[in-house]
Amino acid sequence: MAVRLARRMSELAPYLFADLDRKKQAALAKGVDVITFTIGDPDLPTPPEIVAAGQAALADPLNHRYPAYAGAKVFRQAAADFMLRRFGARFDPDREVLALIGTKEGIAHLPLALLDPGDAILCPEPGYPVYAIGARLLGAVPYQMPLLPQNGFLPDLEAVPAEVLGRAKGLWLNYPNNPTGAVADLDFLTRAVAFAQRHDLVLLSDNAYSEIAFDGYRSPSVFDVPGGREVAVEFHSLSKTYNMCGWRVGWAVGRSDLIKPFSDLKSNLDSGVFTAVQAAGVKALSLWPGPLEGICAEYRRRRDSLVEGLRAAGYQPPVPRATFYVWMPVPGGDDRAFATELLERVGVLVTPGSGFGASGRGFVRFSLTQPTARIAEAVARLKKLGAG
Ligand code: MLT
């Protein structure tokens, strides 16, 4: 008997990074020394103080029981304290903060609390694939807003058709931006808040990269903008900030009339974040900015080494002010062919931009998750290949 899968499975492509990982494993199996610049999964270790806090909490049998559904009070308080210290925005940890099993989980599940089949949600494209997947899985419609170089990779909100706005309930934004490395200023965020107010949209701000910034750049929050509190829920993660991707911990913060139903929904789906992981998260937040200076300095060295090397090899990468991604136009404009050629001829694996959406065609993304020696090696290989 063949398993008769749900129709939605035929719409679901393999997850971009699972697919790239398969390509990497196949090349490794052939003996290729692959240098991987794909998933944004920091190679740097979680700072030792955070690991120690997690270890201590792991040893306490009380933490082996089910966690609190919405997150331990101490974790929600630490997240609220961070929002106050970092952005000057005060939140009630009981009503306005919800722990997430990493922001991917929250981003994927939030549409279940907000959207009905047929509703629309505005998503940046190229963008983190999960914004659209979460909506699509429940029969809602992600409306893709192109992020184009001529607009500084900001969406043209006024270009969203009235018919779509009539059905839309949410607007995803993500600055500092994955995959383009672009940043948004307060003027853009002010316009986005006004747009959300005008069209009755919840502004969903994915701020996972807020702390990875260079050259004195300080990334804002949507809560820095007048009116932001009235329209927004923001998603934060410890994955990128403190090299904690594997720990799976983040939080959503903002409007209580979305946080509460979202929390109720999640209590039906999952049993929360492991309490020992939340204890490590509390430690991480208490250290802020602490280890970040060293972490960002390392990414800046890597960024400079990659960008200078690529330029010397004849490519034209921009210099990102935030995130650990370099979004580079490819010679000839065929990003998939370029990425395949790089892997097959020189063992360098990058993410084709079109994997993040049609407007990513013509770009590849390098993540700065390799030490400088490997970056130098990759650049040397690319030089041999020539920029075409
Ligand atoms: C990325 O590399 O774009 C993301 O961090 C990957 C992910 O979260 O799955």
Short mmCIF file of C-alpha atoms and ligand atoms in Angstrom, two decimals:
data_model
loop_
_atom_site.label_atom_id
_atom_site.label_comp_id
_atom_site.label_asym_id
_atom_site.label_seq_id
_atom_site.Cartn_x
_atom_site.Cartn_y
_atom_site.Cartn_z
CA MET A 1 0.00 0.00 0.00
CA ALA A 2 1.41 3.39 -0.97
CA VAL A 3 1.18 6.10 1.66
CA ARG A 4 -1.20 8.75 0.33
CA LEU A 5 0.50 11.92 1.40
CA ALA A 6 -1.22 15.25 1.92
CA ARG A 7 -1.44 17.39 -1.22
CA ARG A 8 0.64 20.08 0.44
CA MET A 9 3.66 17.79 0.37
CA SER A 10 3.78 18.07 -3.41
CA GLU A 11 4.12 21.84 -3.07
CA LEU A 12 6.92 21.57 -0.56
CA ALA A 13 10.37 21.59 -2.14
CA PRO A 14 13.25 20.16 -0.07
CA TYR A 15 14.43 22.83 2.39
CA LEU A 16 17.08 24.94 0.66
CA PHE A 17 19.85 24.11 3.12
CA ALA A 18 18.96 20.43 3.38
CA ASP A 19 19.36 20.27 -0.39
CA LEU A 20 22.72 22.06 -0.28
CA ASP A 21 23.87 19.76 2.48
CA ARG A 22 23.11 16.78 0.25
CA LYS A 23 25.31 18.34 -2.47
CA LYS A 24 28.07 18.87 0.06
CA GLN A 25 27.88 15.28 1.34
CA ALA A 26 28.01 13.95 -2.24
CA ALA A 27 31.14 16.01 -2.99
CA LEU A 28 32.78 14.96 0.30
CA ALA A 29 32.05 11.32 -0.53
CA LYS A 30 34.00 11.82 -3.77
CA GLY A 31 36.96 13.05 -1.71
CA VAL A 32 36.57 16.77 -2.54
CA ASP A 33 37.90 19.19 0.10
CA VAL A 34 34.71 21.27 0.16
CA ILE A 35 34.81 24.80 1.59
CA THR A 36 31.25 25.54 2.66
CA PHE A 37 29.79 29.05 2.67
CA THR A 38 26.14 28.03 2.70
CA ILE A 39 24.00 27.88 5.84
CA GLY A 40 24.33 30.71 8.38
CA ASP A 41 25.45 28.35 11.12
CA PRO A 42 28.36 29.94 13.03
CA ASP A 43 31.49 27.77 13.28
CA LEU A 44 32.60 29.76 16.36
CA PRO A 45 31.79 28.13 19.70
CA THR A 46 29.15 29.32 22.14
CA PRO A 47 31.00 31.49 24.71
CA PRO A 48 32.18 29.33 27.65
CA GLU A 49 30.22 31.23 30.35
CA ILE A 50 27.01 30.41 28.49
CA VAL A 51 27.95 26.75 28.08
CA ALA A 52 28.77 26.58 31.82
CA ALA A 53 25.37 28.04 32.73
CA GLY A 54 23.69 25.45 30.49
CA GLN A 55 25.76 22.64 32.04
CA ALA A 56 24.88 23.68 35.58
CA ALA A 57 21.19 23.81 34.71
CA LEU A 58 21.43 20.44 32.95
CA ALA A 59 22.56 18.83 36.21
CA ASP A 60 19.45 19.99 38.09
CA PRO A 61 16.73 17.29 37.96
CA LEU A 62 14.02 19.93 38.25
CA ASN A 63 14.98 21.02 34.76
CA HIS A 64 14.43 17.53 33.38
CA ARG A 65 10.68 17.98 33.65
CA TYR A 66 8.47 19.77 31.13
CA PRO A 67 9.43 23.41 30.66
CA ALA A 68 6.94 26.24 31.19
CA TYR A 69 4.97 26.55 27.91
CA ALA A 70 5.56 30.25 27.34
CA GLY A 71 9.11 30.13 28.69
CA ALA A 72 10.49 30.36 32.23
CA LYS A 73 9.70 33.67 33.89
CA VAL A 74 13.43 34.27 34.36
CA PHE A 75 14.02 33.83 30.62
CA ARG A 76 11.14 36.11 29.61
CA GLN A 77 12.39 38.68 32.12
CA ALA A 78 15.93 38.44 30.68
CA ALA A 79 14.54 38.95 27.16
CA ALA A 80 12.51 41.95 28.35
CA ASP A 81 15.59 43.39 30.10
CA PHE A 82 17.57 42.97 26.87
CA MET A 83 14.88 44.81 24.89
CA LEU A 84 15.10 47.67 27.40
CA ARG A 85 18.90 47.86 27.51
CA ARG A 86 19.42 47.39 23.78
CA PHE A 87 16.46 49.27 22.28
CA GLY A 88 15.08 51.31 25.17
CA ALA A 89 11.71 49.52 24.81
CA ARG A 90 10.00 48.27 27.96
CA PHE A 91 7.90 45.08 27.72
CA ASP A 92 5.86 43.11 30.21
CA PRO A 93 7.49 39.66 30.36
CA ASP A 94 4.18 38.05 31.32
CA ARG A 95 2.04 39.46 28.52
CA GLU A 96 4.38 40.56 25.78
CA VAL A 97 7.23 38.01 25.62
CA LEU A 98 7.08 34.39 24.44
CA ALA A 99 10.01 31.92 24.33
CA LEU A 100 10.54 30.15 21.00
CA ILE A 101 12.33 26.94 20.10
CA GLY A 102 14.49 29.11 17.86
CA THR A 103 12.95 31.75 15.62
CA LYS A 104 12.48 29.27 12.75
CA GLU A 105 9.88 27.45 14.83
CA GLY A 106 8.12 30.71 15.69
CA ILE A 107 8.18 32.00 12.13
CA ALA A 108 6.80 28.71 10.80
CA HIS A 109 4.00 28.50 13.40
CA LEU A 110 2.93 32.13 13.70
CA PRO A 111 0.77 32.00 10.53
CA LEU A 112 -1.39 29.33 12.22
CA ALA A 113 -2.43 31.92 14.79
CA LEU A 114 -2.88 34.76 12.30
CA LEU A 115 -4.05 33.45 8.94
CA ASP A 116 -6.96 31.51 7.52
CA PRO A 117 -6.77 29.70 4.19
CA GLY A 118 -6.97 32.30 1.42
CA ASP A 119 -5.58 35.14 3.56
CA ALA A 120 -2.41 36.81 2.32
CA ILE A 121 0.83 37.73 4.05
CA LEU A 122 3.51 39.98 2.58
CA CYS A 123 6.98 38.41 2.47
CA PRO A 124 10.34 39.77 1.32
CA GLU A 125 11.82 37.99 -1.69
CA PRO A 126 14.64 36.95 -1.79
CA GLY A 127 14.06 36.00 1.81
CA TYR A 128 14.29 33.39 4.51
CA PRO A 129 12.19 30.61 2.95
CA VAL A 130 10.20 29.93 6.13
CA TYR A 131 8.12 33.17 5.90
CA ALA A 132 6.40 31.85 2.78
CA ILE A 133 6.41 28.17 3.73
CA GLY A 134 4.56 28.81 7.01
CA ALA A 135 1.73 30.53 5.14
CA ARG A 136 1.62 28.12 2.24
CA LEU A 137 1.32 25.05 4.46
CA LEU A 138 -2.03 26.23 5.77
CA GLY A 139 -3.44 27.33 2.44
CA ALA A 140 -2.73 31.04 2.88
CA VAL A 141 -0.99 33.03 0.18
CA PRO A 142 2.47 34.54 0.61
CA TYR A 143 2.70 37.68 -1.53
CA GLN A 144 6.34 38.06 -2.50
CA MET A 145 7.69 41.62 -2.38
CA PRO A 146 10.84 41.83 -4.51
CA LEU A 147 13.95 43.22 -2.83
CA LEU A 148 15.92 44.83 -5.63
CA PRO A 149 19.43 46.33 -5.63
CA GLN A 150 18.14 49.64 -7.08
CA ASN A 151 15.93 50.04 -3.95
CA GLY A 152 18.70 49.14 -1.51
CA PHE A 153 17.01 45.73 -1.11
CA LEU A 154 14.02 47.37 0.63
CA PRO A 155 10.52 46.37 -0.53
CA ASP A 156 8.43 48.88 -2.47
CA LEU A 157 5.44 48.75 -0.15
CA GLU A 158 3.36 51.06 -2.31
CA ALA A 159 3.64 48.59 -5.19
CA VAL A 160 1.63 45.91 -3.35
CA PRO A 161 -1.67 45.61 -5.27
CA ALA A 162 -4.84 46.78 -3.49
CA GLU A 163 -6.43 43.38 -4.08
CA VAL A 164 -3.61 41.71 -2.12
CA LEU A 165 -3.79 44.30 0.65
CA GLY A 166 -7.49 43.59 1.00
CA ARG A 167 -6.67 39.99 1.94
CA ALA A 168 -3.37 40.59 3.78
CA LYS A 169 -3.04 40.36 7.55
CA GLY A 170 0.71 40.54 8.06
CA LEU A 171 3.92 42.06 6.74
CA TRP A 172 7.24 40.29 7.26
CA LEU A 173 10.37 42.44 7.37
CA ASN A 174 13.90 41.30 8.12
CA TYR A 175 16.63 43.91 8.65
CA PRO A 176 19.56 43.43 8.90
CA ASN A 177 18.55 41.31 5.96
CA ASN A 178 19.14 37.70 5.14
CA PRO A 179 20.25 36.99 2.43
CA THR A 180 21.25 40.41 1.03
CA GLY A 181 23.06 41.86 4.07
CA ALA A 182 21.10 45.11 3.52
CA VAL A 183 20.07 47.34 6.40
CA ALA A 184 16.98 49.51 6.91
CA ASP A 185 17.07 52.98 8.42
CA LEU A 186 14.54 54.59 10.73
CA ASP A 187 12.94 56.41 7.82
CA PHE A 188 12.06 53.11 6.11
CA LEU A 189 10.83 51.57 9.38
CA THR A 190 8.66 54.65 9.98
CA ARG A 191 7.09 54.23 6.55
CA ALA A 192 6.60 50.51 7.14
CA VAL A 193 4.83 51.15 10.46
CA ALA A 194 2.56 53.75 8.83
CA PHE A 195 1.83 51.31 5.98
CA ALA A 196 0.97 48.54 8.45
CA GLN A 197 -1.32 50.91 10.37
CA ARG A 198 -3.02 52.10 7.18
CA HIS A 199 -3.72 48.58 5.92
CA ASP A 200 -4.43 46.84 9.23
CA LEU A 201 -1.41 44.57 9.06
CA VAL A 202 0.62 43.10 11.89
CA LEU A 203 4.22 44.06 11.26
CA LEU A 204 6.29 40.93 11.85
CA SER A 205 9.90 41.92 12.21
CA ASP A 206 12.53 39.19 12.11
CA ASN A 207 15.46 40.82 13.91
CA ALA A 208 17.66 37.73 14.24
CA TYR A 209 20.74 39.59 12.97
CA SER A 210 20.39 42.78 15.03
CA GLU A 211 23.65 42.22 16.90
CA ILE A 212 25.90 41.24 14.00
CA ALA A 213 27.06 44.62 12.73
CA PHE A 214 30.30 46.33 11.76
CA ASP A 215 32.07 49.65 11.42
CA GLY A 216 30.03 51.33 14.17
CA TYR A 217 26.66 50.47 12.59
CA ARG A 218 23.92 49.91 15.18
CA SER A 219 20.82 48.22 13.87
CA PRO A 220 17.44 49.57 14.97
CA SER A 221 14.31 47.77 16.13
CA VAL A 222 10.85 48.44 14.76
CA PHE A 223 10.07 49.51 18.34
CA ASP A 224 12.41 52.49 17.83
CA VAL A 225 9.77 54.01 15.56
CA PRO A 226 6.69 55.87 16.82
CA GLY A 227 3.71 53.56 16.41
CA GLY A 228 5.89 50.44 16.28
CA ARG A 229 4.50 49.24 19.59
CA GLU A 230 0.97 49.39 18.20
CA VAL A 231 1.59 47.25 15.12
CA ALA A 232 4.56 44.97 15.65
CA VAL A 233 5.75 41.68 16.96
CA GLU A 234 9.51 41.23 16.71
CA PHE A 235 11.41 37.94 16.58
CA HIS A 236 14.80 37.61 18.27
CA SER A 237 17.26 34.76 18.32
CA LEU A 238 20.37 33.79 20.24
CA SER A 239 21.53 31.59 17.35
CA LYS A 240 23.51 34.16 15.43
CA THR A 241 24.24 36.56 18.31
CA TYR A 242 26.00 34.05 20.56
CA ASN A 243 26.73 31.12 18.21
CA MET A 244 23.86 29.12 19.62
CA CYS A 245 22.13 27.71 16.52
CA GLY A 246 22.08 24.18 17.92
CA TRP A 247 20.58 25.22 21.27
CA ARG A 248 17.30 26.38 19.67
CA VAL A 249 16.23 29.41 21.65
CA GLY A 250 14.71 32.75 20.77
CA TRP A 251 11.68 34.86 21.62
CA ALA A 252 8.82 36.86 20.17
CA VAL A 253 7.99 40.22 21.71
CA GLY A 254 5.31 42.81 21.13
CA ARG A 255 1.55 43.07 20.90
CA SER A 256 -0.05 41.04 23.65
CA ASP A 257 -3.16 40.40 21.54
CA LEU A 258 -0.98 38.34 19.20
CA ILE A 259 1.53 36.97 21.75
CA LYS A 260 -1.26 35.48 23.90
CA PRO A 261 -3.05 33.53 21.13
CA PHE A 262 0.31 32.54 19.68
CA SER A 263 1.32 31.19 23.08
CA ASP A 264 -2.02 29.32 23.40
CA LEU A 265 -1.50 27.84 19.94
CA LYS A 266 2.05 26.74 20.69
CA SER A 267 1.03 25.09 23.95
CA ASN A 268 -1.01 22.73 21.76
CA LEU A 269 1.91 22.02 19.44
CA ASP A 270 5.06 21.85 21.52
CA SER A 271 6.17 21.71 25.12
CA GLY A 272 8.49 24.68 25.16
CA VAL A 273 12.23 25.24 25.25
CA PHE A 274 14.32 22.89 27.44
CA THR A 275 14.72 24.76 30.73
CA ALA A 276 18.50 24.19 30.80
CA VAL A 277 18.72 25.86 27.40
CA GLN A 278 16.69 28.80 28.70
CA ALA A 279 19.15 29.08 31.62
CA ALA A 280 21.98 29.32 29.10
CA GLY A 281 19.91 31.95 27.28
CA VAL A 282 19.48 33.96 30.48
CA LYS A 283 23.26 33.91 30.94
CA ALA A 284 23.81 34.96 27.32
CA LEU A 285 21.41 37.89 27.68
CA SER A 286 22.97 38.93 30.98
CA LEU A 287 26.38 39.13 29.27
CA TRP A 288 25.19 41.47 26.51
CA PRO A 289 27.10 42.88 24.75
CA GLY A 290 30.05 41.02 26.35
CA PRO A 291 31.41 38.48 23.87
CA LEU A 292 29.78 40.25 20.92
CA GLU A 293 32.67 42.64 20.39
CA GLY A 294 35.04 39.73 19.72
CA ILE A 295 32.47 37.84 17.64
CA CYS A 296 31.75 40.83 15.38
CA ALA A 297 35.49 41.65 15.09
CA GLU A 298 36.07 38.12 13.80
CA TYR A 299 33.25 38.40 11.25
CA ARG A 300 34.61 41.79 10.15
CA ARG A 301 38.07 40.25 9.51
CA ARG A 302 36.42 37.47 7.53
CA ARG A 303 34.21 39.90 5.61
CA ASP A 304 37.19 42.06 4.67
CA SER A 305 39.30 39.09 3.70
CA LEU A 306 36.51 37.59 1.54
CA VAL A 307 35.48 40.87 -0.10
CA GLU A 308 39.08 41.95 -0.83
CA GLY A 309 39.94 38.50 -2.14
CA LEU A 310 36.88 38.31 -4.37
CA ARG A 311 37.54 41.79 -5.72
CA ALA A 312 41.15 40.86 -6.47
CA ALA A 313 39.77 37.83 -8.32
CA GLY A 314 37.62 40.08 -10.52
CA TYR A 315 34.24 39.84 -8.76
CA GLN A 316 32.20 42.72 -7.39
CA PRO A 317 30.89 41.90 -3.92
CA PRO A 318 29.51 44.75 -1.79
CA VAL A 319 30.68 45.31 1.78
CA PRO A 320 27.80 44.46 4.18
CA ARG A 321 27.43 46.62 7.30
CA ALA A 322 25.56 43.90 9.15
CA THR A 323 24.79 40.14 9.08
CA PHE A 324 27.44 37.59 8.25
CA TYR A 325 26.39 37.32 4.61
CA VAL A 326 28.01 38.64 1.43
CA TRP A 327 25.49 38.89 -1.43
CA MET A 328 27.44 38.93 -4.65
CA PRO A 329 26.28 39.43 -8.24
CA VAL A 330 27.62 36.65 -10.44
CA PRO A 331 29.25 37.10 -13.82
CA GLY A 332 26.79 36.04 -16.53
CA GLY A 333 23.81 36.25 -14.16
CA ASP A 334 23.08 32.51 -13.82
CA ASP A 335 23.51 31.92 -10.10
CA ARG A 336 22.69 28.20 -10.16
CA ALA A 337 25.15 27.48 -12.98
CA PHE A 338 27.77 29.59 -11.21
CA ALA A 339 27.28 27.78 -7.87
CA THR A 340 27.43 24.39 -9.59
CA GLU A 341 30.62 25.37 -11.43
CA LEU A 342 32.21 26.56 -8.18
CA LEU A 343 31.44 23.29 -6.45
CA GLU A 344 32.40 21.03 -9.32
CA ARG A 345 35.57 22.81 -10.41
CA VAL A 346 37.02 24.20 -7.19
CA GLY A 347 35.09 22.63 -4.30
CA VAL A 348 33.61 25.90 -3.03
CA LEU A 349 29.95 25.69 -1.98
CA VAL A 350 27.82 28.86 -1.94
CA THR A 351 24.06 29.38 -1.85
CA PRO A 352 22.49 30.32 -5.21
CA GLY A 353 20.45 33.48 -4.71
CA SER A 354 17.42 32.11 -6.55
CA GLY A 355 17.07 29.57 -3.73
CA PHE A 356 15.75 32.53 -1.68
CA GLY A 357 13.26 33.59 -4.38
CA ALA A 358 13.16 34.64 -8.02
CA SER A 359 14.62 38.10 -7.39
CA GLY A 360 17.72 36.46 -5.97
CA ARG A 361 18.58 35.23 -9.46
CA GLY A 362 21.98 36.51 -10.50
CA PHE A 363 23.40 36.54 -6.95
CA VAL A 364 25.10 34.06 -4.68
CA ARG A 365 25.34 34.26 -0.89
CA PHE A 366 28.54 33.59 1.03
CA SER A 367 28.14 33.14 4.78
CA LEU A 368 31.17 34.14 6.81
CA THR A 369 31.21 30.92 8.78
CA GLN A 370 34.71 29.81 7.76
CA PRO A 371 37.96 30.92 9.40
CA THR A 372 40.13 33.38 7.45
CA ALA A 373 42.60 30.65 6.39
CA ARG A 374 39.78 28.76 4.63
CA ILE A 375 38.47 32.00 3.14
CA ALA A 376 41.97 32.68 1.73
CA GLU A 377 42.05 29.15 0.31
CA ALA A 378 38.62 29.59 -1.28
CA VAL A 379 39.63 32.91 -2.79
CA ALA A 380 42.83 31.36 -4.19
CA ARG A 381 40.71 28.64 -5.84
CA LEU A 382 38.33 31.23 -7.27
CA LYS A 383 41.26 33.19 -8.67
CA LYS A 384 42.38 30.11 -10.55
CA LEU A 385 38.88 29.77 -11.96
CA GLY A 386 38.84 33.41 -13.11
CA ALA A 387 35.84 35.74 -12.97
CA GLY A 388 34.79 34.83 -16.51
C1 MLT B 1 20.28 30.82 6.69
O1 MLT B 1 21.42 30.35 6.50
O2 MLT B 1 19.76 31.60 5.91
C2 MLT B 1 19.49 30.40 7.88
O3 MLT B 1 20.08 30.77 9.04
C3 MLT B 1 19.25 28.93 7.83
C4 MLT B 1 18.18 28.44 8.71
O4 MLT B 1 17.82 29.07 9.71
O5 MLT B 1 17.64 27.37 8.41
#
